[in-house]
Coordinates of C-alpha atoms in Angstrom, one line a residue:
Chain J
M17 CA 0.0 0.0 0.0
R18 CA 2.6 2.4 1.1
S19 CA 4.8 1.8 -1.9
S20 CA 1.9 2.2 -4.3
L21 CA 1.1 5.6 -2.7
R22 CA 4.7 6.6 -3.0
V23 CA 4.7 5.7 -6.7
R24 CA 1.5 7.7 -7.3
V25 CA 3.0 10.8 -5.6
F26 CA 6.1 10.4 -7.6
S27 CA 4.2 10.1 -10.9
A28 CA 2.0 13.1 -10.0
A29 CA 5.2 15.1 -9.3
V30 CA 6.8 14.1 -12.6
T31 CA 3.6 15.0 -14.5
L32 CA 3.4 18.4 -12.8
A33 CA 7.0 19.2 -13.4
L34 CA 6.8 18.2 -17.1
A35 CA 3.6 20.3 -17.5
L36 CA 5.3 23.3 -15.9
V37 CA 8.3 23.0 -18.2
L38 CA 6.0 22.6 -21.2
L39 CA 3.8 25.6 -20.2
D40 CA 6.9 27.8 -19.6
G41 CA 8.2 26.9 -23.0
L42 CA 4.8 27.6 -24.6
W43 CA 4.6 30.9 -22.8
H44 CA 8.0 32.0 -24.0
F45 CA 7.1 31.1 -27.5
F46 CA 3.7 32.8 -27.3
S47 CA 5.4 35.9 -25.8
W48 CA 8.0 35.9 -28.6
A49 CA 5.6 35.0 -31.5
I50 CA 2.6 37.1 -30.5
V51 CA 2.9 39.5 -27.6
H52 CA 6.2 41.2 -28.4
A53 CA 6.1 40.5 -32.1
I54 CA 6.6 43.2 -34.7
W55 CA 4.1 42.8 -37.5
S56 CA 5.2 45.5 -39.8
V57 CA 7.9 48.1 -40.1
P58 CA 7.8 51.7 -41.3
R59 CA 9.4 52.7 -44.5
G60 CA 12.3 55.1 -44.6
A61 CA 12.7 58.2 -46.7
D62 CA 14.0 56.1 -49.6
G63 CA 10.9 53.9 -49.6
A64 CA 12.9 50.9 -48.2
P65 CA 11.7 49.2 -45.1
D66 CA 13.4 50.4 -41.9
T67 CA 14.2 47.4 -39.7
D68 CA 15.5 49.2 -36.6
L69 CA 12.3 48.4 -34.7
C70 CA 12.8 44.7 -35.4
R71 CA 16.5 44.8 -34.6
A72 CA 15.7 46.4 -31.2
A73 CA 13.2 43.5 -30.5
I74 CA 15.6 40.7 -31.4
G75 CA 15.5 38.0 -28.7
R76 CA 12.3 39.5 -27.3
G77 CA 9.8 39.5 -30.1
A78 CA 9.5 38.0 -33.5
C79 CA 9.8 40.1 -36.6
W80 CA 7.0 38.9 -38.8
A81 CA 7.5 42.0 -41.0
V82 CA 10.2 40.0 -42.8
I83 CA 7.5 37.6 -44.0
G84 CA 5.3 40.4 -45.1
E85 CA 8.2 42.0 -47.0
K86 CA 9.7 38.9 -48.4
F87 CA 6.8 36.4 -48.9
R88 CA 6.7 36.8 -52.6
F89 CA 10.4 36.1 -53.0
I90 CA 10.2 33.2 -50.6
L91 CA 7.2 31.7 -52.5
F92 CA 8.3 32.4 -56.0
G93 CA 12.0 33.2 -56.1
F94 CA 13.3 35.1 -59.1
Y95 CA 10.3 34.4 -61.3
P96 CA 9.5 37.7 -63.0
H97 CA 7.5 39.8 -60.5
A98 CA 4.8 40.7 -63.0
L99 CA 4.3 37.1 -64.0
Q100 CA 4.2 35.6 -60.5
W101 CA 0.5 35.1 -60.8
R102 CA 1.4 32.2 -63.1
S103 CA 3.5 30.6 -60.3
A104 CA 0.6 31.3 -57.9
I105 CA -1.8 29.5 -60.2
V106 CA 0.6 26.6 -60.4
V107 CA 0.7 26.3 -56.6
A108 CA -3.1 26.5 -56.5
L109 CA -3.3 23.8 -59.2
F110 CA -1.1 21.5 -57.2
V111 CA -3.0 22.0 -54.0
L112 CA -6.3 21.5 -55.9
L113 CA -4.9 18.3 -57.4
F114 CA -3.8 17.0 -54.1
A115 CA -7.2 17.9 -52.5
L116 CA -9.0 16.1 -55.3
S117 CA -6.8 13.1 -54.9
L118 CA -7.6 13.1 -51.2
N119 CA -11.3 12.4 -51.8
P120 CA -12.1 8.7 -52.3
R121 CA -15.1 9.7 -54.4
F122 CA -12.7 10.8 -57.2
W123 CA -10.6 7.6 -57.1
R124 CA -11.3 6.4 -60.6
P125 CA -9.3 6.0 -63.8
A126 CA -10.3 9.5 -65.0
L127 CA -8.2 10.9 -62.1
V128 CA -5.1 9.8 -64.0
A129 CA -6.2 11.9 -66.9
V130 CA -6.8 14.8 -64.6
W131 CA -3.2 14.4 -63.2
L132 CA -1.7 14.3 -66.7
A133 CA -3.7 17.4 -67.7
V134 CA -2.7 19.3 -64.6
L135 CA 1.0 18.4 -65.0
A136 CA 0.8 19.6 -68.7
L137 CA -0.9 22.8 -67.6
V138 CA 1.8 23.4 -65.0
A139 CA 4.5 23.1 -67.7
V140 CA 2.7 25.6 -69.9
L141 CA 2.2 28.1 -67.1
M142 CA 5.7 27.9 -65.8
W143 CA 7.5 28.0 -69.2
G144 CA 5.0 30.0 -71.2
G145 CA 6.0 30.7 -74.7
V146 CA 2.6 29.6 -76.0
F147 CA -0.9 31.0 -75.9
G148 CA 0.6 34.5 -75.7
L149 CA 2.3 33.7 -72.4
E150 CA 5.7 35.3 -72.0
F151 CA 8.5 32.7 -72.0
V152 CA 10.3 32.3 -68.6
A153 CA 13.5 30.2 -68.6
A154 CA 13.7 27.5 -66.0
D155 CA 16.6 29.1 -64.2
Q156 CA 14.3 31.9 -63.2
W157 CA 11.8 29.6 -61.6
G158 CA 11.9 29.4 -57.8
G159 CA 10.3 28.9 -54.5
L160 CA 7.3 26.7 -53.7
P161 CA 6.5 25.8 -57.4
I162 CA 10.0 24.3 -57.7
T163 CA 9.5 22.2 -54.6
L164 CA 6.1 21.0 -55.7
I165 CA 7.3 20.3 -59.2
L166 CA 10.3 18.3 -58.1
A167 CA 8.2 16.3 -55.6
T168 CA 5.1 15.8 -57.8
F169 CA 6.8 14.9 -61.1
G170 CA 9.4 13.0 -59.1
L171 CA 6.8 10.8 -57.4
A172 CA 4.5 10.5 -60.4
L173 CA 7.3 9.2 -62.5
S174 CA 9.4 7.3 -60.0
F175 CA 6.5 5.3 -58.8
P176 CA 5.8 3.5 -62.1
L177 CA 9.6 3.1 -62.5
A178 CA 9.7 1.5 -59.1
I179 CA 6.9 -0.9 -60.0
L180 CA 8.7 -2.0 -63.1
V181 CA 12.0 -2.4 -61.3
A182 CA 10.4 -4.4 -58.5
L183 CA 8.7 -6.7 -61.0
G184 CA 12.0 -7.0 -62.9
R185 CA 13.8 -8.1 -59.7
R186 CA 11.4 -11.0 -59.5
A187 CA 11.4 -11.9 -63.2
S188 CA 12.7 -15.5 -62.7
G189 CA 12.9 -16.4 -66.4
L190 CA 14.7 -13.2 -67.4
P191 CA 18.1 -13.1 -65.7
V192 CA 19.4 -10.0 -67.7
I193 CA 16.4 -7.9 -66.6
R194 CA 16.8 -9.1 -63.0
W195 CA 20.4 -8.3 -63.0
I196 CA 19.8 -4.8 -64.4
A197 CA 17.1 -4.2 -61.8
V198 CA 19.3 -5.3 -58.9
A199 CA 22.3 -3.3 -60.2
Y200 CA 20.1 -0.2 -60.5
V201 CA 18.7 -0.4 -57.0
E202 CA 22.0 -1.2 -55.3
L203 CA 23.9 1.4 -57.1
I204 CA 21.5 4.2 -56.4
R205 CA 20.9 3.2 -52.8
G206 CA 24.6 3.0 -52.2
V207 CA 25.2 6.7 -53.1
P208 CA 24.0 9.7 -51.2
L209 CA 21.4 11.9 -52.9
I210 CA 23.7 14.8 -52.7
S211 CA 26.3 13.1 -54.8
L212 CA 23.6 12.1 -57.3
L213 CA 22.6 15.7 -57.6
F214 CA 26.2 16.8 -58.1
M215 CA 26.7 14.2 -60.7
A216 CA 23.5 15.3 -62.5
S217 CA 24.4 19.0 -62.3
V218 CA 28.2 18.9 -62.9
M219 CA 29.2 15.6 -64.5
L220 CA 26.2 14.7 -66.7
P221 CA 26.8 17.7 -69.0
L222 CA 30.4 16.5 -69.6
F223 CA 29.1 13.2 -70.9
L224 CA 26.5 14.7 -73.2
P225 CA 27.5 15.4 -76.8
E226 CA 28.2 19.0 -77.5
G227 CA 25.2 21.2 -78.4
I228 CA 22.9 19.1 -76.3
D229 CA 22.1 21.0 -73.1
I230 CA 19.5 19.7 -70.6
N231 CA 18.7 22.4 -68.1
K232 CA 19.7 22.1 -64.5
L233 CA 16.2 21.7 -63.1
L234 CA 15.5 18.8 -65.5
R235 CA 18.8 17.1 -64.6
A236 CA 18.0 17.5 -60.9
Q237 CA 14.5 16.1 -61.6
L238 CA 16.1 13.1 -63.3
A239 CA 18.3 12.5 -60.3
F240 CA 15.3 12.6 -58.0
I241 CA 13.3 10.2 -60.1
L242 CA 16.2 7.7 -60.2
F243 CA 16.8 8.1 -56.5
A244 CA 13.2 7.8 -55.4
G245 CA 12.6 5.0 -57.9
A246 CA 15.3 2.8 -56.2
Y247 CA 13.8 3.3 -52.7
L248 CA 10.2 2.9 -53.8
A249 CA 11.2 -0.3 -55.8
E250 CA 12.3 -1.9 -52.6
V251 CA 9.0 -1.0 -50.8
V252 CA 7.0 -2.3 -53.7
R253 CA 9.1 -5.5 -53.7
A254 CA 8.3 -6.0 -50.1
G255 CA 4.6 -5.9 -51.0
L256 CA 5.1 -8.4 -53.8
Q257 CA 7.0 -10.7 -51.5
A258 CA 4.2 -10.7 -49.0
L259 CA 1.7 -12.0 -51.5
P260 CA 1.1 -15.7 -51.4
R261 CA 2.2 -17.6 -54.5
G262 CA -1.3 -19.0 -54.9
Q263 CA -2.7 -15.7 -56.0
Q264 CA -0.5 -15.6 -59.1
E265 CA -1.1 -19.3 -59.8
A266 CA -4.9 -18.8 -59.6
A267 CA -4.7 -15.9 -62.0
A268 CA -2.5 -17.9 -64.4
A269 CA -4.8 -21.0 -64.1
L270 CA -7.7 -18.7 -65.1
G271 CA -5.9 -17.8 -68.3
L272 CA -4.9 -14.2 -67.3
S273 CA -1.7 -13.1 -69.0
Y274 CA 1.3 -12.0 -66.9
W275 CA 0.5 -8.4 -67.2
Q276 CA -3.2 -8.9 -66.6
A277 CA -2.4 -10.9 -63.5
T278 CA 0.0 -8.3 -62.4
R279 CA -2.3 -5.4 -62.9
L280 CA -5.6 -6.9 -61.7
V281 CA -4.5 -9.3 -59.0
V282 CA -0.9 -8.9 -57.8
L283 CA -0.4 -5.1 -57.6
P284 CA -3.7 -4.1 -56.1
Q285 CA -3.0 -6.4 -53.2
A286 CA 0.8 -5.9 -53.0
L287 CA 0.5 -2.1 -52.9
R288 CA -2.2 -2.1 -50.3
H289 CA 0.1 -4.0 -47.9
V290 CA 2.8 -1.3 -48.2
I291 CA 0.8 1.9 -48.2
P292 CA 2.3 3.1 -44.9
M293 CA 5.8 2.4 -46.1
L294 CA 5.1 4.1 -49.5
V295 CA 3.8 7.2 -47.9
N296 CA 6.7 7.3 -45.5
T297 CA 9.0 7.2 -48.5
F298 CA 6.9 9.9 -50.3
I299 CA 7.2 12.2 -47.2
G300 CA 10.9 11.7 -46.9
F301 CA 11.3 12.3 -50.6
F302 CA 9.3 15.5 -50.4
K303 CA 11.6 17.0 -47.8
D304 CA 14.7 15.7 -49.6
T305 CA 13.9 18.0 -52.5
S306 CA 15.3 20.8 -50.3
L307 CA 18.8 19.3 -51.1
V308 CA 18.8 21.0 -54.5
L309 CA 20.0 24.0 -52.5
I310 CA 23.4 22.4 -53.0
I311 CA 23.4 22.8 -56.7
G312 CA 21.9 26.2 -56.7
I313 CA 18.3 25.5 -57.7
F314 CA 16.0 28.0 -55.9
D315 CA 13.5 25.7 -54.3
L316 CA 11.4 26.9 -51.3
M317 CA 14.3 26.2 -48.8
T318 CA 16.8 28.1 -50.9
T319 CA 14.6 31.1 -51.5
G320 CA 13.8 31.2 -47.7
R321 CA 17.5 31.2 -46.9
T322 CA 18.3 33.8 -49.6
A323 CA 15.6 36.1 -48.3
T324 CA 17.5 36.7 -45.1
L325 CA 20.8 37.2 -46.8
E326 CA 19.9 40.8 -47.6
P327 CA 21.8 42.9 -44.9
R328 CA 18.6 44.7 -43.9
W329 CA 16.9 41.4 -43.0
Q330 CA 19.9 39.5 -41.7
G331 CA 19.2 37.9 -38.3
F332 CA 15.6 37.1 -38.9
G333 CA 16.1 33.6 -40.2
N334 CA 14.0 32.0 -37.4
E335 CA 10.8 33.7 -38.6
V336 CA 11.4 32.6 -42.1
Y337 CA 12.3 29.1 -41.2
L338 CA 9.2 28.8 -39.1
L339 CA 7.2 29.7 -42.2
L340 CA 9.0 27.2 -44.2
A341 CA 8.5 24.5 -41.6
A342 CA 4.8 25.3 -41.6
I343 CA 4.6 25.0 -45.4
Y344 CA 6.5 21.7 -45.4
F345 CA 4.4 20.4 -42.5
A346 CA 1.1 21.2 -44.3
F347 CA 2.1 19.2 -47.3
C348 CA 3.6 16.3 -45.4
F349 CA 0.6 16.2 -43.1
A350 CA -1.7 16.1 -46.1
M351 CA 0.2 13.1 -47.4
A352 CA -0.1 11.3 -44.1
R353 CA -3.9 12.0 -44.2
I354 CA -4.1 10.4 -47.7
S355 CA -2.3 7.4 -46.3
R356 CA -4.7 7.0 -43.5
L357 CA -7.7 7.4 -45.8
L358 CA -6.3 4.9 -48.3
E359 CA -5.6 2.3 -45.6
R360 CA -9.0 2.6 -44.1
R361 CA -10.8 2.4 -47.4
L362 CA -8.7 -0.4 -48.9
N363 CA -9.0 -2.5 -45.7
E364 CA -12.8 -2.6 -46.1
P365 CA -12.8 -6.0 -47.8
H366 CA -10.8 -7.5 -45.0
L367 CA -13.6 -7.1 -42.5
P368 CA -13.7 -9.8 -39.8
I369 CA -15.9 -12.7 -40.8
V370 CA -19.5 -11.6 -40.5
E371 CA -21.8 -14.0 -38.8
P372 CA -24.6 -15.0 -41.2
A373 CA -27.7 -13.3 -40.1
Chain H
M101 CA -13.7 -35.3 -80.3
S102 CA -11.2 -37.9 -81.3
G103 CA -8.1 -38.1 -79.1
P104 CA -8.1 -38.1 -75.3
A105 CA -8.7 -35.0 -73.3
I106 CA -5.3 -35.2 -71.7
R107 CA -2.4 -37.4 -72.7
F108 CA 0.8 -37.8 -70.8
E109 CA 3.7 -39.5 -72.7
D110 CA 6.7 -40.5 -70.6
V111 CA 6.6 -37.3 -68.6
H112 CA 9.6 -36.6 -66.4
K113 CA 10.3 -33.8 -64.0
W114 CA 13.1 -33.0 -61.6
Y115 CA 13.3 -30.5 -58.8
G116 CA 17.0 -29.9 -58.8
R117 CA 18.4 -33.4 -58.4
V118 CA 15.1 -34.9 -57.1
H119 CA 13.4 -36.9 -59.7
V120 CA 9.7 -36.2 -58.9
L121 CA 8.0 -37.5 -62.0
R122 CA 9.5 -40.7 -63.4
G123 CA 8.0 -41.5 -66.8
I124 CA 4.3 -40.9 -66.4
S125 CA 2.1 -42.1 -69.3
L126 CA -1.6 -41.7 -68.9
D127 CA -4.6 -41.0 -71.1
V128 CA -7.7 -39.3 -69.7
A129 CA -10.7 -39.6 -72.0
S130 CA -13.1 -36.8 -72.6
G131 CA -15.9 -37.0 -69.9
E132 CA -13.8 -39.3 -67.8
R133 CA -13.4 -38.8 -64.0
V134 CA -10.1 -39.7 -62.7
V135 CA -9.0 -39.6 -59.0
L136 CA -5.3 -39.4 -58.3
C137 CA -4.2 -40.7 -55.0
G138 CA -1.0 -41.6 -53.2
P139 CA 1.1 -40.7 -50.2
S140 CA 2.4 -37.2 -49.9
G141 CA 5.4 -36.5 -52.1
S142 CA 4.3 -39.1 -54.6
G143 CA 4.1 -36.4 -57.3
K144 CA 0.3 -36.5 -57.8
S145 CA -0.1 -32.7 -57.3
T146 CA 2.9 -32.0 -59.4
L147 CA 1.4 -34.1 -62.2
L148 CA -1.9 -32.2 -61.9
R149 CA -0.1 -28.8 -62.0
C150 CA 1.8 -29.8 -65.1
I151 CA -1.5 -30.0 -67.1
N152 CA -1.9 -26.1 -67.0
R153 CA 1.8 -25.6 -66.7
L154 CA 1.9 -24.2 -63.2
E155 CA 4.8 -26.7 -63.2
T156 CA 7.0 -27.4 -66.3
H157 CA 8.0 -30.9 -67.2
E158 CA 11.5 -31.5 -68.5
K159 CA 11.0 -34.6 -70.6
G160 CA 8.1 -36.2 -72.5
R161 CA 4.9 -34.8 -73.9
I162 CA 1.7 -33.5 -72.5
V163 CA -1.2 -33.0 -74.9
V164 CA -4.3 -31.2 -73.6
D165 CA -7.4 -31.0 -75.8
G166 CA -5.3 -31.7 -78.9
T167 CA -2.7 -29.0 -78.1
E168 CA 0.8 -29.9 -76.9
L169 CA 2.0 -28.0 -73.9
S170 CA 5.1 -25.9 -74.6
D171 CA 6.5 -22.5 -73.8
E172 CA 4.6 -21.1 -76.7
P173 CA 2.4 -18.5 -75.1
R174 CA -0.6 -18.9 -77.5
A175 CA -0.8 -22.6 -76.9
L176 CA -0.5 -22.1 -73.2
K177 CA -3.2 -19.5 -73.2
A178 CA -5.5 -21.7 -75.3
I179 CA -5.0 -24.6 -72.9
R180 CA -5.5 -22.5 -69.7
R181 CA -8.8 -21.3 -71.1
E182 CA -10.1 -24.8 -71.3
V183 CA -8.7 -26.1 -68.1
G184 CA -10.2 -24.9 -64.8
M185 CA -8.4 -25.5 -61.5
V186 CA -9.4 -25.6 -57.9
F187 CA -6.7 -25.3 -55.3
Q188 CA -6.3 -26.6 -51.8
S189 CA -6.0 -23.1 -50.3
F190 CA -8.9 -21.7 -52.5
N191 CA -6.8 -18.8 -53.7
L192 CA -9.7 -16.5 -54.2
F193 CA -8.7 -12.9 -54.8
P194 CA -9.3 -11.2 -51.5
H195 CA -9.5 -7.7 -52.9
L196 CA -12.5 -8.6 -55.2
S197 CA -16.0 -9.5 -54.3
V198 CA -17.3 -13.0 -54.9
L199 CA -19.0 -11.8 -58.1
E200 CA -15.9 -10.0 -59.3
N201 CA -13.8 -13.1 -58.6
C202 CA -16.2 -15.0 -60.9
T203 CA -16.3 -12.4 -63.7
L204 CA -12.7 -11.3 -63.9
A205 CA -11.4 -14.0 -66.2
P206 CA -14.6 -14.3 -68.4
I207 CA -14.4 -10.5 -69.0
R208 CA -10.6 -10.3 -69.5
V209 CA -9.8 -13.6 -71.1
R210 CA -13.0 -14.6 -72.9
G211 CA -14.0 -11.0 -73.7
L212 CA -17.5 -11.3 -72.3
A213 CA -19.5 -8.2 -71.7
R214 CA -19.9 -7.4 -68.0
G215 CA -23.6 -8.0 -67.9
E216 CA -23.2 -11.4 -69.6
A217 CA -20.4 -12.4 -67.4
E218 CA -22.4 -11.4 -64.3
A219 CA -25.4 -13.4 -65.4
R220 CA -23.2 -16.4 -66.0
A221 CA -21.5 -16.0 -62.6
M222 CA -24.8 -15.8 -60.8
E223 CA -25.9 -19.0 -62.6
Y224 CA -22.8 -20.9 -61.4
L225 CA -23.0 -19.4 -57.9
A226 CA -26.5 -20.7 -57.8
R227 CA -25.2 -24.1 -58.9
V228 CA -22.8 -24.2 -56.0
R229 CA -25.7 -22.9 -53.8
I230 CA -24.3 -19.6 -52.6
P231 CA -25.9 -16.9 -55.0
E232 CA -26.7 -14.8 -51.9
Q233 CA -23.0 -14.3 -51.2
A234 CA -22.2 -12.6 -54.5
G235 CA -21.7 -9.2 -53.0
K236 CA -19.4 -10.3 -50.2
Y237 CA -15.7 -10.5 -50.0
P238 CA -13.8 -13.8 -49.6
A239 CA -12.7 -13.0 -46.0
Q240 CA -16.4 -12.8 -45.0
L241 CA -17.1 -16.4 -46.1
S242 CA -16.4 -19.8 -44.4
G243 CA -13.8 -22.1 -45.9
G244 CA -16.5 -24.3 -47.5
Q245 CA -18.2 -21.3 -49.0
Q246 CA -14.8 -20.0 -50.3
Q247 CA -14.0 -23.3 -51.9
R248 CA -17.5 -23.4 -53.6
V249 CA -16.9 -19.9 -54.9
A250 CA -13.5 -21.1 -56.2
I251 CA -15.3 -23.9 -58.1
A252 CA -17.8 -21.5 -59.5
R253 CA -15.0 -19.1 -60.5
A254 CA -13.3 -21.9 -62.5
L255 CA -16.6 -23.0 -64.0
C256 CA -17.4 -19.5 -65.2
M257 CA -14.7 -19.9 -67.8
Q258 CA -16.8 -22.9 -69.1
P259 CA -13.7 -25.1 -69.2
K260 CA -13.7 -28.6 -70.9
I261 CA -11.5 -30.0 -68.1
M262 CA -11.5 -29.4 -64.3
L263 CA -8.6 -30.1 -62.1
F264 CA -9.0 -30.4 -58.3
D265 CA -5.8 -30.2 -56.2
E266 CA -6.8 -31.6 -52.7
P267 CA -9.9 -29.4 -52.7
T268 CA -11.1 -30.5 -49.2
S269 CA -7.8 -30.9 -47.4
A270 CA -7.8 -27.3 -45.9
L271 CA -11.4 -27.5 -44.8
D272 CA -12.9 -28.2 -41.4
P273 CA -14.5 -31.6 -41.3
E274 CA -18.0 -30.3 -41.2
M275 CA -17.5 -28.3 -44.5
V276 CA -16.0 -31.2 -46.5
R277 CA -19.5 -32.5 -47.4
E278 CA -20.8 -29.3 -49.0
V279 CA -17.8 -29.1 -51.3
L280 CA -17.9 -32.8 -52.2
D281 CA -21.6 -32.5 -53.0
V282 CA -20.8 -29.8 -55.5
M283 CA -18.1 -31.9 -57.0
V284 CA -20.3 -35.0 -57.3
E285 CA -22.9 -32.9 -59.0
L286 CA -20.3 -31.6 -61.4
A287 CA -19.1 -35.2 -62.1
E288 CA -22.6 -36.3 -62.9
S289 CA -23.0 -33.5 -65.4
G290 CA -20.3 -35.2 -67.6
M291 CA -17.4 -32.9 -67.0
T292 CA -13.9 -34.3 -67.6
M293 CA -12.4 -34.2 -64.1
L294 CA -9.0 -35.0 -62.6
A295 CA -8.9 -34.8 -58.8
V296 CA -6.1 -35.3 -56.3
T297 CA -7.9 -36.2 -53.1
H298 CA -7.8 -38.5 -50.1
E299 CA -11.6 -38.7 -50.1
M300 CA -12.0 -42.3 -51.0
G301 CA -15.7 -42.1 -50.6
F302 CA -15.8 -39.5 -53.4
A303 CA -13.5 -41.7 -55.5
R304 CA -15.9 -44.7 -55.0
Q305 CA -18.9 -42.7 -55.8
V306 CA -17.9 -40.9 -59.0
A307 CA -14.5 -41.9 -60.3
D308 CA -14.3 -44.0 -63.5
R309 CA -10.7 -44.7 -62.7
V310 CA -8.4 -44.4 -59.7
V311 CA -4.7 -43.8 -60.3
F312 CA -2.4 -44.7 -57.5
M313 CA 1.0 -42.9 -57.5
D314 CA 4.1 -43.4 -55.4
Q315 CA 7.5 -42.0 -55.7
G316 CA 6.8 -40.3 -59.0
E317 CA 5.4 -43.3 -60.7
I318 CA 2.0 -44.7 -61.5
V319 CA 1.9 -47.9 -59.5
E320 CA -1.6 -49.1 -60.2
S321 CA -4.7 -47.9 -61.9
G322 CA -8.2 -49.2 -62.4
P323 CA -11.9 -48.8 -61.5
P324 CA -12.4 -47.8 -57.9
G325 CA -14.0 -51.1 -57.0
E326 CA -11.0 -53.1 -58.2
I327 CA -8.4 -50.7 -56.7
F328 CA -10.0 -50.6 -53.3
S329 CA -11.1 -54.2 -52.9
A330 CA -8.3 -56.0 -54.8
P331 CA -5.1 -54.0 -54.6
R332 CA -2.3 -55.9 -56.2
S333 CA 0.9 -54.0 -55.2
P334 CA 2.1 -54.0 -51.7
R335 CA 2.6 -50.2 -51.8
L336 CA -1.1 -49.7 -52.6
K337 CA -2.1 -52.2 -49.9
S338 CA -0.1 -50.3 -47.2
F339 CA -1.4 -46.9 -48.5
L340 CA -5.0 -48.1 -48.3
S341 CA -4.6 -49.6 -44.8
Q342 CA -3.2 -46.2 -43.7
I343 CA -6.0 -44.3 -45.3
L344 CA -8.7 -46.6 -43.9
H345 CA -7.2 -46.3 -40.4
Q346 CA -7.6 -42.6 -40.5
H347 CA -11.3 -42.8 -41.5

């Protein structure tokens, strides 16, 4: 009795102490982020913002004014100012596309067509040069559209690649294909993404014949597709491995061809087994796009960093990074939600055996 | 039709160094019902699985419905269309409803319209006496029900030959009867059937011929009455005494 009382007192004390620490931290953050925050700064005689107010508050209050001043650069980078509405539409299109894909009601073959149409529209809007839209070279693109493009095109293209590679690794009668698939996965997995990006940006042009120039963004995109493809292939393979052999045999015995059996029987089951792992890889990959900073592509992370390089705004990185974190979190959280929805919906057929009424 | 439904000519198969089929020669006539029996590891399931090439044979010929089995995809496809198979572990597609399990191949392989395929599926589900389960998923059915769906699924392709690979071995005892009843009915309708089973009662009731295999060879074959009451080889005698002890 006495010892159990002592345990309870101890656990109550620990709970209280942790709550106090947490509350104190929250209060400090609240005080910094809201109470003592500077929301805007006056403009000096030359029309430029005067950041003295912010500078005086450093350590005491956040300077959200930096976001107000810099958000267009953070979101869209060096995309021509007057044309940034096109970047904004691209972001909105991506968000709409994701929202649409979140809703199980729209999970039908037509959604693939919608995806293709949106991706084509994104290309038209970003590049321009047609339909009277002014041409914007890819090295002027920046910010959130770059992150979303790298991640979305990367996943949309690496996923089918991963499925082919995973199937290839299991192709028992085709040793050459299996060998290529294994070599691809092991080579890519054994190399850091950063070195892949370096190779894509620095070395690849050396190997290309003269006169052929693939722009830097496309090269980084290729590196991402190859990288994500290798990891996703292993996830897909795990799903294939988990499927009983009898499923393929039953499909074959019914006369379905290899590709019919794969598409209609094997993949729907194999992929469902590995949804959590797939989404995990997707999320990691989404955040990995920020590594293009290394090769000077202005994705969201790079524009955020660059925004606080201007002497006037130096020292206000925390505010900017908080914004970036919020944006990354919003997208990653949405992906996690898709995963949960998918799991719940796809598990419907596996209900426990229902007693006959 | 002239020739036999299935003809094995000196069929051999090895798993690595293990010689699992040692020169099998066997003709199954159209409309004939053959039960394959034998101790486990005798090669009876392997022989059955060679007929639709779930296993390949290394030597000899297998001719099904006038077409010789080979790696030629068109011949294989033609044969698989005409040969239905029922597995020990049912192998229903768990992500598809009972109805979808039954219509998948007729639509994709035979090219039937969905409506037609569904009408046919309902007909066969009624024949195996579970039309009311059409909308359910396999996981919601009992083992006996699942196996009956698997039989209906194979029949929906309207095959000329049906193969049964120990169809009742994975079932609880009280569900064996319902599956055997469906198989008896099917046998009585004149279907060419090849069944690997230990259900000697079923063999007695419907088989035209019982083939006893041991160690990759056909040891003895004949009408069930002869095989069960007057076994000639000691191997069959000892097998039968074991089987009868269990039942």
